[in-house]
Coordinates of C-alpha atoms and ligand atoms in Angstrom, one line a residue:
Chain A
M1129 CA 5.4 -39.9 6.5
I1130 CA 5.3 -37.7 9.4
R1131 CA 7.1 -38.7 12.2
F1132 CA 8.1 -36.9 15.8
D1133 CA 11.3 -37.1 17.0
A1134 CA 11.8 -36.4 20.7
V1135 CA 9.4 -33.1 20.2
T1136 CA 8.8 -30.9 23.2
K1137 CA 6.6 -28.0 22.7
V1138 CA 6.2 -25.3 25.1
Y1139 CA 3.7 -22.5 24.9
S1140 CA 4.9 -20.3 27.4
N1141 CA 8.1 -20.5 29.5
N1142 CA 6.5 -21.1 32.8
S1143 CA 3.9 -23.5 31.9
R1144 CA 3.9 -27.5 31.8
P1145 CA 4.4 -28.8 28.8
A1146 CA 1.7 -29.3 25.9
L1147 CA 4.0 -31.9 24.0
D1148 CA 6.3 -33.6 25.8
A1149 CA 9.9 -35.6 24.3
V1150 CA 7.3 -37.2 21.6
S1151 CA 8.3 -39.9 19.9
L1152 CA 6.0 -41.4 17.0
E1153 CA 6.1 -42.4 13.8
V1154 CA 3.1 -42.7 11.1
D1155 CA 3.6 -44.9 8.0
R1156 CA 2.1 -44.1 4.4
A1157 CA -1.2 -45.2 3.7
E1158 CA -1.6 -45.3 7.9
F1159 CA -4.8 -44.9 9.9
V1160 CA -4.5 -43.5 13.3
F1161 CA -6.7 -42.5 16.1
L1162 CA -4.4 -39.5 18.2
V1163 CA -6.6 -40.1 22.0
G1164 CA -6.7 -38.3 24.7
A1165 CA -8.8 -35.6 27.1
S1166 CA -8.8 -32.4 26.4
G1167 CA -5.6 -30.6 26.9
S1168 CA -3.6 -33.3 26.9
G1169 CA -2.1 -32.5 23.1
K1170 CA -4.0 -33.6 20.2
S1171 CA -4.1 -30.0 18.5
T1172 CA -0.4 -29.2 19.4
F1173 CA 1.0 -32.1 17.5
I1174 CA -1.8 -31.3 14.8
R1175 CA -0.3 -27.6 14.4
L1176 CA 3.2 -29.2 14.2
V1177 CA 3.1 -31.3 11.5
L1178 CA 1.8 -27.9 9.8
K1179 CA 4.4 -26.1 10.7
E1180 CA 1.9 -23.9 12.4
D1181 CA 4.3 -23.5 15.5
R1182 CA 7.8 -24.3 16.4
V1183 CA 9.1 -27.0 17.9
S1184 CA 10.7 -26.3 21.2
R1185 CA 13.1 -29.6 20.8
G1186 CA 13.1 -32.4 19.3
A1187 CA 12.3 -32.6 14.9
V1188 CA 8.8 -33.1 12.9
Y1189 CA 9.2 -35.1 9.6
V1190 CA 7.5 -34.9 7.3
A1191 CA 7.5 -37.1 4.0
G1192 CA 11.3 -37.1 5.6
Q1193 CA 11.9 -33.0 5.5
N1194 CA 12.5 -32.2 8.7
V1195 CA 9.9 -29.0 8.7
A1196 CA 12.2 -26.5 11.1
N1197 CA 14.6 -26.3 7.7
I1198 CA 11.2 -25.5 5.6
P1199 CA 11.9 -21.9 4.6
S1200 CA 9.0 -19.9 4.9
W1201 CA 8.3 -19.1 1.5
R1202 CA 7.6 -23.1 0.9
V1203 CA 5.8 -24.2 3.9
P1204 CA 2.4 -23.4 1.5
K1205 CA 3.4 -26.4 -0.2
L1206 CA 4.5 -28.4 2.3
R1207 CA 0.4 -27.7 3.5
R1208 CA -0.8 -28.0 -0.3
G1209 CA 0.4 -31.9 1.1
I1210 CA -1.0 -32.0 3.7
G1211 CA -5.0 -32.2 4.4
V1212 CA -6.8 -30.3 7.3
V1213 CA -10.5 -30.5 8.8
F1214 CA -11.5 -29.4 12.2
Q1215 CA -14.4 -29.7 14.6
D1216 CA -15.6 -26.7 13.6
F1217 CA -15.8 -27.0 9.5
R1218 CA -14.5 -23.4 8.2
L1219 CA -17.1 -23.5 5.6
L1220 CA -17.1 -19.9 4.1
P1221 CA -20.8 -19.4 4.5
N1222 CA -21.1 -17.1 1.2
K1223 CA -20.3 -19.7 -0.9
T1224 CA -22.0 -22.8 -1.9
V1225 CA -21.3 -26.1 -1.6
F1226 CA -18.9 -26.1 -4.8
A1227 CA -17.3 -22.9 -4.6
N1228 CA -16.1 -23.9 -1.2
V1229 CA -14.3 -26.7 -2.3
A1230 CA -13.4 -24.9 -5.3
F1231 CA -12.0 -22.4 -3.6
A1232 CA -9.0 -24.9 -2.2
M1233 CA -8.1 -24.9 -6.1
Q1234 CA -8.8 -21.5 -7.5
V1235 CA -6.6 -20.4 -4.5
I1236 CA -3.4 -22.5 -5.6
G1237 CA -3.7 -21.5 -9.6
K1238 CA -5.9 -24.5 -10.7
S1239 CA -7.5 -24.5 -13.6
R1240 CA -10.9 -23.5 -14.1
A1241 CA -11.3 -26.9 -16.0
V1242 CA -9.8 -29.1 -14.1
I1243 CA -11.6 -27.4 -11.2
R1244 CA -15.0 -28.3 -12.8
E1245 CA -13.4 -32.0 -13.2
T1246 CA -12.2 -32.6 -9.8
V1247 CA -14.8 -31.1 -7.7
P1248 CA -17.9 -33.4 -8.8
D1249 CA -15.6 -36.3 -7.8
V1250 CA -14.9 -35.0 -4.7
L1251 CA -18.0 -34.2 -3.8
Q1252 CA -19.4 -38.2 -4.6
T1253 CA -16.2 -39.1 -2.7
V1254 CA -17.1 -37.7 0.1
G1255 CA -21.3 -38.6 0.1
L1256 CA -22.6 -34.9 -1.5
E1257 CA -23.3 -35.3 -4.7
G1258 CA -26.2 -33.6 -6.4
K1259 CA -25.6 -30.6 -3.2
N1260 CA -23.6 -28.7 -5.7
N1261 CA -25.0 -25.5 -5.5
R1262 CA -26.5 -26.0 -2.1
M1263 CA -25.5 -22.8 0.3
P1264 CA -23.7 -24.7 3.9
H1265 CA -26.7 -22.7 6.5
E1266 CA -28.7 -25.7 4.3
L1267 CA -26.9 -28.2 5.0
S1268 CA -26.8 -30.7 8.1
G1269 CA -23.7 -30.8 10.4
G1270 CA -22.4 -34.7 8.8
E1271 CA -22.7 -32.2 5.8
Q1272 CA -21.2 -29.4 6.5
Q1273 CA -18.5 -31.4 7.6
R1274 CA -18.4 -33.8 4.3
V1275 CA -17.5 -30.5 2.3
A1276 CA -14.7 -29.6 4.6
I1277 CA -13.9 -32.7 4.2
A1278 CA -13.9 -32.6 0.4
R1279 CA -12.0 -29.3 0.6
A1280 CA -9.5 -30.9 2.4
I1281 CA -8.2 -33.7 0.3
V1282 CA -9.8 -32.0 -3.1
N1283 CA -6.0 -31.6 -4.0
K1284 CA -5.1 -35.1 -2.8
P1285 CA -2.7 -34.4 -0.5
G1286 CA -0.6 -37.4 1.2
I1287 CA -2.0 -36.8 4.4
L1288 CA -5.6 -36.0 6.4
L1289 CA -5.4 -34.7 9.5
A1290 CA -8.3 -34.5 11.2
D1291 CA -8.8 -32.7 14.6
E1292 CA -12.3 -34.0 16.8
P1293 CA -14.4 -34.0 12.9
T1294 CA -16.6 -35.6 15.4
G1295 CA -16.7 -33.4 17.7
N1296 CA -20.0 -31.7 16.8
L1297 CA -21.9 -34.4 15.6
D1298 CA -23.9 -36.7 16.8
P1299 CA -23.1 -40.7 17.0
T1300 CA -25.0 -41.9 13.6
T1301 CA -23.8 -38.6 12.0
S1302 CA -20.2 -39.2 13.4
M1303 CA -20.4 -42.8 11.4
G1304 CA -20.8 -41.4 8.1
I1305 CA -18.4 -39.7 8.3
M1306 CA -16.0 -42.2 9.5
K1307 CA -16.8 -43.9 6.6
V1308 CA -15.9 -41.9 4.4
L1309 CA -12.9 -40.9 6.0
D1310 CA -11.7 -44.3 6.1
R1311 CA -12.8 -44.6 1.7
I1312 CA -10.4 -41.9 2.0
N1313 CA -8.0 -44.3 3.4
S1314 CA -8.1 -47.0 1.7
N1315 CA -7.1 -44.4 -1.4
G1316 CA -3.9 -44.4 -0.1
T1317 CA -3.8 -41.0 1.7
T1318 CA -2.2 -41.0 5.8
V1319 CA -5.0 -40.2 8.2
V1320 CA -4.5 -38.9 11.8
M1321 CA -7.3 -37.8 13.1
A1322 CA -7.3 -36.6 17.1
T1323 CA -10.3 -37.5 18.9
H1324 CA -11.6 -38.1 22.8
D1325 CA -14.6 -40.0 21.3
D1326 CA -14.5 -43.9 22.1
D1327 CA -17.2 -45.1 20.7
I1328 CA -15.8 -44.6 17.3
V1329 CA -11.9 -45.4 18.0
N1330 CA -13.2 -48.8 19.4
T1331 CA -15.5 -49.5 17.0
M1332 CA -13.0 -48.9 13.9
R1333 CA -10.4 -50.6 15.4
K1334 CA -7.0 -48.7 14.0
R1335 CA -4.2 -47.6 15.4
V1336 CA -4.4 -45.9 18.6
V1337 CA -2.0 -43.9 20.1
E1338 CA -2.8 -41.9 23.3
L1339 CA -1.9 -38.9 24.9
R1340 CA -1.7 -37.5 28.5
N1341 CA -0.6 -34.4 29.4
G1342 CA 1.6 -34.1 26.6
S1343 CA 3.5 -37.5 26.6
V1344 CA 2.5 -40.9 24.9
V1345 CA 1.4 -43.5 27.1
R1346 CA -0.3 -46.4 24.9
D1347 CA 0.4 -47.1 21.1
D1348 CA -1.2 -49.8 20.2
A1349 CA -2.5 -51.1 16.7
Q1350 CA -6.5 -52.6 16.3
G1351 CA -6.2 -50.2 19.7
I1352 CA -9.5 -49.5 22.1
Y1353 CA -9.7 -45.9 23.8
I1354 CA -11.4 -45.8 27.2
G1355 CA -11.9 -42.6 27.8
E1356 CA -12.4 -40.3 31.1
T1357 CA -16.3 -40.4 30.8
E1358 CA -16.2 -44.3 31.4
V1359 CA -12.7 -44.3 34.0
L1360 CA -15.3 -42.2 35.8
A1361 CA -18.3 -45.3 35.9
Q1362 CA -16.1 -47.5 36.4
Chain B
M132 CA -6.2 -18.5 -12.9
R133 CA -4.9 -17.7 -10.0
F134 CA -4.7 -13.8 -11.6
A135 CA -8.7 -14.2 -11.8
F136 CA -8.5 -15.0 -8.3
V137 CA -6.7 -12.5 -7.6
L138 CA -9.5 -10.0 -8.3
G139 CA -12.0 -11.6 -8.5
E140 CA -10.6 -11.0 -4.2
L141 CA -9.7 -7.7 -5.1
G142 CA -13.8 -6.6 -6.2
S143 CA -15.2 -8.3 -3.4
G144 CA -12.9 -6.6 -1.6
L145 CA -13.9 -3.2 -2.7
R146 CA -17.2 -3.7 -2.6
R147 CA -16.7 -4.8 1.0
N148 CA -14.8 -1.6 2.5
L149 CA -16.5 0.8 -0.1
A150 CA -16.6 3.4 2.4
M151 CA -13.2 3.5 3.5
V152 CA -11.6 3.3 -0.3
I153 CA -14.0 5.8 -0.9
S154 CA -12.0 7.6 2.2
I155 CA -8.4 6.9 1.0
V156 CA -9.0 8.5 -2.7
L157 CA -10.0 11.4 -1.8
V158 CA -7.5 11.8 1.2
T159 CA -4.9 10.9 -1.6
F160 CA -6.4 12.9 -3.9
I161 CA -6.7 16.0 -1.3
S162 CA -2.7 14.9 -0.4
L163 CA -1.2 14.5 -3.7
T164 CA -3.1 17.6 -5.1
F165 CA -1.0 19.7 -2.4
V166 CA 2.3 18.2 -3.9
G167 CA 0.9 18.7 -7.1
A168 CA 0.7 22.0 -6.3
A169 CA 4.4 22.8 -4.9
G170 CA 5.9 20.9 -7.6
L171 CA 4.1 23.2 -10.2
L172 CA 4.8 26.2 -8.2
Q173 CA 8.6 24.8 -8.6
L174 CA 8.4 25.1 -12.2
Q175 CA 6.7 28.2 -12.0
I176 CA 9.6 29.6 -10.5
N177 CA 12.0 27.8 -12.9
Q178 CA 10.1 28.7 -15.8
M179 CA 10.4 32.0 -14.3
K180 CA 13.8 32.8 -13.7
G181 CA 14.8 31.0 -17.0
Y182 CA 13.0 33.6 -18.5
W183 CA 13.5 36.7 -16.3
Y184 CA 17.2 36.5 -15.9
D185 CA 17.9 37.4 -19.2
R186 CA 16.1 40.3 -19.3
V187 CA 16.1 41.9 -16.0
Q188 CA 17.7 44.9 -15.9
V189 CA 19.2 47.7 -13.9
A190 CA 17.1 50.6 -13.9
V191 CA 19.2 54.1 -12.9
F192 CA 16.0 56.6 -11.9
L193 CA 17.2 60.0 -13.2
C194 CA 15.5 63.0 -10.8
V195 CA 12.3 64.0 -11.8
D196 CA 10.3 67.4 -10.5
N197 CA 9.5 66.0 -6.7
S198 CA 12.7 63.9 -6.0
T199 CA 13.4 63.5 -3.3
S200 CA 17.1 61.7 -2.2
P201 CA 19.9 64.3 -1.6
S202 CA 21.2 63.9 -4.6
C203 CA 18.5 65.5 -6.8
A204 CA 19.4 68.4 -4.4
T205 CA 19.4 70.1 -7.2
G206 CA 16.3 69.4 -9.0
P207 CA 16.2 67.6 -12.9
V208 CA 18.5 66.1 -13.8
T209 CA 20.3 68.7 -16.0
D210 CA 21.2 67.3 -19.9
D211 CA 25.3 67.4 -18.6
Q212 CA 24.5 65.5 -15.3
R213 CA 22.6 62.7 -17.8
D214 CA 25.4 62.7 -20.2
E215 CA 28.4 62.4 -17.8
I216 CA 26.3 59.4 -16.4
Q217 CA 25.9 57.9 -19.5
T218 CA 30.2 58.1 -20.1
I219 CA 30.3 57.0 -16.9
L220 CA 28.1 53.5 -17.6
E221 CA 29.7 53.1 -20.8
S222 CA 33.1 53.1 -19.6
E223 CA 36.4 51.4 -19.6
S224 CA 35.6 50.6 -16.1
F225 CA 32.3 49.5 -15.6
S226 CA 32.7 47.2 -19.1
E227 CA 33.6 44.6 -17.5
Y228 CA 29.6 44.5 -16.0
V229 CA 28.1 46.2 -18.3
S230 CA 26.7 44.9 -20.8
T231 CA 24.4 47.3 -22.6
V232 CA 22.9 51.0 -21.9
E233 CA 20.0 51.9 -23.0
Y234 CA 18.4 55.8 -22.5
E235 CA 14.6 55.1 -21.2
S236 CA 12.6 59.1 -21.9
Q237 CA 10.1 60.1 -20.0
D238 CA 7.8 59.9 -23.6
E239 CA 8.9 56.1 -23.8
A240 CA 8.0 55.7 -19.6
L241 CA 5.2 56.2 -20.3
G242 CA 4.8 54.2 -23.9
H243 CA 5.4 51.5 -21.7
F244 CA 3.2 52.3 -18.5
Q245 CA 0.1 53.2 -20.6
D246 CA 1.1 49.3 -22.8
Q247 CA 1.4 48.3 -18.8
F248 CA -2.0 48.5 -17.7
A249 CA -4.3 48.6 -20.4
N250 CA -7.4 48.1 -18.9
S251 CA -6.9 50.2 -15.9
P252 CA -8.4 53.6 -15.5
I253 CA -5.2 55.3 -14.4
V254 CA -3.5 55.1 -17.4
D255 CA -5.4 58.3 -17.9
S256 CA -4.1 60.4 -15.1
V257 CA -0.7 60.4 -15.4
T258 CA 1.0 62.3 -17.8
A259 CA 5.0 62.0 -19.0
D260 CA 6.5 64.5 -16.5
Q261 CA 5.4 62.3 -13.8
L262 CA 7.3 58.9 -15.2
P263 CA 11.5 59.5 -14.8
E264 CA 13.7 59.3 -17.4
S265 CA 15.7 56.8 -16.7
F266 CA 19.7 54.2 -18.2
R267 CA 18.7 50.4 -18.5
V268 CA 21.6 48.7 -17.5
N269 CA 21.7 45.6 -19.4
L270 CA 24.6 43.5 -16.5
V271 CA 26.9 40.6 -17.9
D272 CA 26.2 39.1 -14.8
P273 CA 22.7 40.0 -12.4
E274 CA 24.4 39.2 -9.4
K275 CA 26.0 41.7 -9.3
Y276 CA 24.2 44.9 -8.9
E277 CA 25.6 46.3 -6.3
V278 CA 28.6 47.4 -8.2
I279 CA 26.4 49.8 -10.2
N280 CA 24.4 50.7 -7.0
E281 CA 27.5 51.8 -5.7
A282 CA 29.0 53.6 -8.2
F283 CA 25.8 56.1 -9.0
S284 CA 23.2 56.3 -6.0
S285 CA 24.5 59.1 -4.9
T286 CA 25.9 60.6 -8.4
P287 CA 24.2 64.1 -8.2
G288 CA 21.0 63.7 -11.3
V289 CA 20.4 60.2 -9.9
D290 CA 17.3 59.8 -8.5
V291 CA 17.1 56.0 -6.6
V292 CA 19.2 52.6 -8.4
S293 CA 16.8 49.9 -9.0
D294 CA 17.5 46.2 -9.1
Q295 CA 14.2 44.7 -11.1
R296 CA 16.3 41.1 -9.9
E297 CA 15.4 41.7 -6.4
L298 CA 11.7 42.4 -7.5
L299 CA 11.5 39.3 -9.3
E300 CA 12.9 37.2 -6.4
R301 CA 10.1 38.4 -3.4
L302 CA 8.3 37.4 -5.8
F303 CA 10.2 33.7 -5.9
T304 CA 10.2 33.8 -1.9
Y305 CA 6.5 34.7 -1.7
M306 CA 6.0 31.3 -4.4
N307 CA 8.6 29.5 -2.7
V308 CA 7.0 29.3 0.5
A309 CA 3.3 29.2 -1.0
S310 CA 5.5 25.6 -1.8
A311 CA 6.5 24.9 1.0
I312 CA 3.1 25.6 2.8
A313 CA 1.7 23.1 0.0
L314 CA 4.5 20.8 0.8
T315 CA 3.7 21.1 4.6
I316 CA -0.1 20.1 4.0
A317 CA 0.6 17.6 1.8
G318 CA 3.0 15.9 4.5
V319 CA -0.3 15.8 7.0
M320 CA -2.3 14.6 5.0
L321 CA 0.3 11.6 3.3
L322 CA 0.3 10.8 6.4
C323 CA -2.7 10.9 7.4
A324 CA -3.5 8.4 4.1
V325 CA -0.7 6.4 5.0
L326 CA -2.7 6.0 8.5
L327 CA -5.7 5.3 6.8
V328 CA -4.8 3.0 4.0
A329 CA -3.1 1.0 7.6
T330 CA -6.4 1.3 8.9
T331 CA -8.7 -0.3 6.4
I332 CA -6.7 -2.8 5.8
R333 CA -6.6 -4.1 8.8
L334 CA -10.4 -3.6 9.0
S335 CA -10.6 -5.7 5.5
A336 CA -8.2 -8.3 6.7
F337 CA -10.1 -8.6 9.5
S338 CA -13.3 -9.3 8.0
R339 CA -11.7 -11.5 5.4
R340 CA -9.5 -13.9 8.4
R341 CA -12.1 -16.9 7.1
E342 CA -10.8 -16.8 3.8
T343 CA -6.9 -16.0 4.9
G344 CA -7.7 -18.8 7.4
I345 CA -8.5 -21.7 4.8
M346 CA -5.7 -20.1 1.6
R347 CA -3.4 -21.0 4.6
L348 CA -4.0 -24.0 5.3
V349 CA -4.5 -25.4 1.9
G350 CA -1.1 -24.1 0.8
A351 CA -2.1 -20.8 -1.3
S352 CA 1.4 -18.4 -1.3
K353 CA 1.5 -15.5 0.2
A354 CA 1.1 -13.6 -2.1
V355 CA -1.9 -14.9 -3.6
I356 CA -3.4 -14.4 -0.2
Q357 CA -1.6 -10.9 0.5
L358 CA -1.9 -9.0 -3.1
P359 CA -5.7 -8.6 -3.3
F360 CA -5.3 -6.2 0.0
V361 CA -2.5 -4.5 -0.9
L362 CA -3.9 -3.7 -4.4
E363 CA -6.9 -2.5 -2.4
G364 CA -4.8 0.1 -1.1
V365 CA -2.3 1.1 -4.3
I366 CA -5.5 1.1 -6.5
A367 CA -7.2 3.6 -3.7
A368 CA -4.5 6.0 -3.7
V369 CA -3.4 5.3 -7.3
V370 CA -7.5 7.0 -8.1
G371 CA -6.1 9.4 -5.5
G372 CA -3.2 10.6 -8.0
L373 CA -5.3 10.6 -11.0
L374 CA -8.1 13.1 -9.6
A375 CA -5.0 14.6 -8.3
T376 CA -3.8 15.3 -11.9
G377 CA -6.7 15.8 -13.0
T378 CA -7.3 18.7 -11.0
L379 CA -3.2 20.0 -12.0
W380 CA -4.2 19.6 -14.9
A381 CA -7.1 21.5 -14.8
V382 CA -6.1 24.7 -12.8
A383 CA -2.9 24.5 -15.5
H384 CA -4.9 24.6 -18.2
F385 CA -7.5 27.1 -17.3
A386 CA -6.7 29.3 -14.5
L387 CA -2.6 29.6 -15.4
N388 CA -3.2 29.8 -19.4
G389 CA -6.6 31.1 -19.7
V390 CA -7.4 33.6 -17.1
L391 CA -3.8 34.1 -15.4
A392 CA -2.4 34.1 -19.4
E393 CA -4.9 36.6 -20.4
M394 CA -5.0 39.5 -17.4
Y395 CA -0.1 38.7 -17.8
P396 CA 0.7 38.4 -21.2
E397 CA 4.3 39.3 -20.6
T398 CA 4.5 36.0 -17.8
A399 CA 5.3 32.9 -19.4
F400 CA 3.5 30.3 -17.4
I401 CA 3.7 26.6 -17.4
S402 CA 1.8 24.9 -20.0
S403 CA -1.0 22.3 -18.7
T404 CA 1.6 19.7 -20.7
E405 CA 4.1 20.1 -17.6
V406 CA 1.9 18.9 -15.1
L407 CA 0.9 15.7 -17.0
L408 CA 4.9 15.2 -16.3
L409 CA 4.2 15.2 -13.2
A410 CA 1.4 12.8 -13.4
P411 CA 3.5 10.3 -12.8
L412 CA 5.4 11.3 -9.7
L413 CA 1.7 12.0 -8.0
I414 CA 0.6 8.4 -8.8
G415 CA 4.0 6.6 -7.9
L416 CA 4.3 8.9 -5.1
G417 CA 0.7 7.4 -3.8
G418 CA 0.7 3.5 -4.9
V419 CA 4.2 3.3 -3.1
L420 CA 3.2 4.5 -0.4
A421 CA -0.2 2.8 -0.1
G422 CA 1.3 -0.9 -1.1
V423 CA 4.2 -0.3 2.1
S424 CA 1.7 0.3 4.3
S425 CA -0.2 -2.3 3.6
L426 CA 2.2 -4.4 3.5
L427 CA 3.0 -3.1 6.9
T428 CA 0.4 -3.4 8.4
L429 CA -0.7 -6.9 6.9
R430 CA 3.0 -8.5 8.2
R431 CA 1.3 -7.7 11.3
Y432 CA -2.3 -9.0 11.3
L433 CA -2.6 -10.9 8.8
R434 CA -0.8 -14.8 9.2
V435 CA 0.1 -16.7 6.3
Ligands
ADP2121 N1 -1.9 -20.9 21.8 C1 -1.6 -21.5 23.1 N2 -0.9 -20.9 23.7 C2 -0.5 -21.9 25.2 N3 -1.4 -22.3 25.5 C3 -1.5 -23.5 24.3 C4 -1.5 -22.9 23.4 N4 -2.7 -23.8 22.6 C5 -2.6 -24.9 23.3 N5 -2.4 -24.7 25.3 C6 -1.9 -25.4 25.9 O1 -1.1 -26.6 25.6 C7 -1.8 -27.5 25.9 C8 -2.3 -29.2 24.9 O2 -2.9 -28.6 24.1 P1 -4.3 -29.0 22.9 O3 -3.3 -29.0 21.8 O4 -4.6 -27.9 22.7 O5 -4.8 -30.0 23.6 P2 -5.9 -30.7 23.2 O6 -5.9 -30.8 21.5 O7 -5.6 -32.5 23.5 O8 -7.3 -30.8 23.6 C9 -2.7 -27.3 27.1 O9 -2.5 -26.9 28.2 C10 -2.9 -25.8 26.5 O10 -3.4 -25.2 27.8
MG2122 MG1 -8.1 -30.0 20.5

């Protein structure tokens, strides 16, 4: 579903590469943790999948297509096939929960009837039934992230990218979010989650790809991750 | 649905930037009014040219008592001199240039004068013997005034040869200068309008960057993301164009065809319907400038 072929990304000429000859393949319906310290290149990976940036060398394939060959007017179509959530939720503060999720459907031209039918289902999937009319500021952090996830998956993308989605949440709330992501994954969506939260990684027992200074240093099925804090503690 | 969405975004954008939108409306209104004024002046000039060039005459004024030119040294024109001049004007050698010759006596001159200044008190103080008699000459080619001037200006009994066309040309020069000034002002104002649109759209894009960022991520097309912003500028400019059209129409209707037409019944003024011919031009100009300006701004300040 996602394939990196010797991808190098250099942001500015004289800095070290954010990604350095990364080769990686993520299969359909797989769940992958992308782990590594801050600055190791996780967000860069996600940006390249979305074609938010261009690779410096190598190639990124999404659903078999080299994203470098997608003309700019087709990029929206690529992005419709990919849902994204971030650490900071990025909800629209003046719209209700329902309207925030519906927004993602409106802007790609879905009919009102389809929206009315789909949004409540998705809100149920992420565990927000009955909160349709709440405003974002009336929600907890975990609930806000669920809204963001609902918005990311409402157009039924094949891939869900999550960039440190639990970064702003406490451990209990984070586990709730992980359950939601796991459920979405088990419905057939490929999930790539960037994180440096070792507790979560170790509880989930999924494939773990570890980046260090832009290089893949480890790729384990059902792996674990020992974060920096633990390394320092040992 | 996408259409409804774009309209909704447009509405909220217009509300959010109301003050800026109003200033775009006003600046385009003023600048397009100047553009239109220049256009109307040109229409008026053409109208007057068409009307007058067939009618303008060369007037050969004959000497009266107090004429001062050398050819009048012998006093008022004599009957012999008058006959001589008329004969030459109607002769074979001038038929190439002259189409008709009419004689206007002092009494007829007074009659015309009284018609022209009917509402003015000077009418009562003028008498027929103060006005010169003249030959009114229609030329085959109105440009060939010099031929008549050279032939007659020093003929005994002729005071001056005057070309009405020259008076008109002077009037047209004034009108052309006025329309050039209007165009210059319009140009400066239009530049202001373009810059104002750019600033407004930039602010608008900045204040809605959250929305546009999400739209981008969920795969909204470039058109859906940009259209509300572009329409914001274009609609404001089009409203400005409509106001300008309305103003010009009112000027043509009430000032030109109302007041001025009454004062100068001889002059053919452009009608207010001719303003309506100019309207699509003005509105289109406003809309296109605003659209191009918004698109260029968005290309720089809005990632899609
Ligand atoms: N837009 C950017 N311009 C320049 N350098 C960047 C940019 N984004 C990230 N970087 C650099 O690339 C490296 C990897 O960053 P990032 O992918 O954000 O890492 P992570 O998400 O793992 O913290 C870092 O050294 C960072 O400073
Ligand atoms: Mg990051």
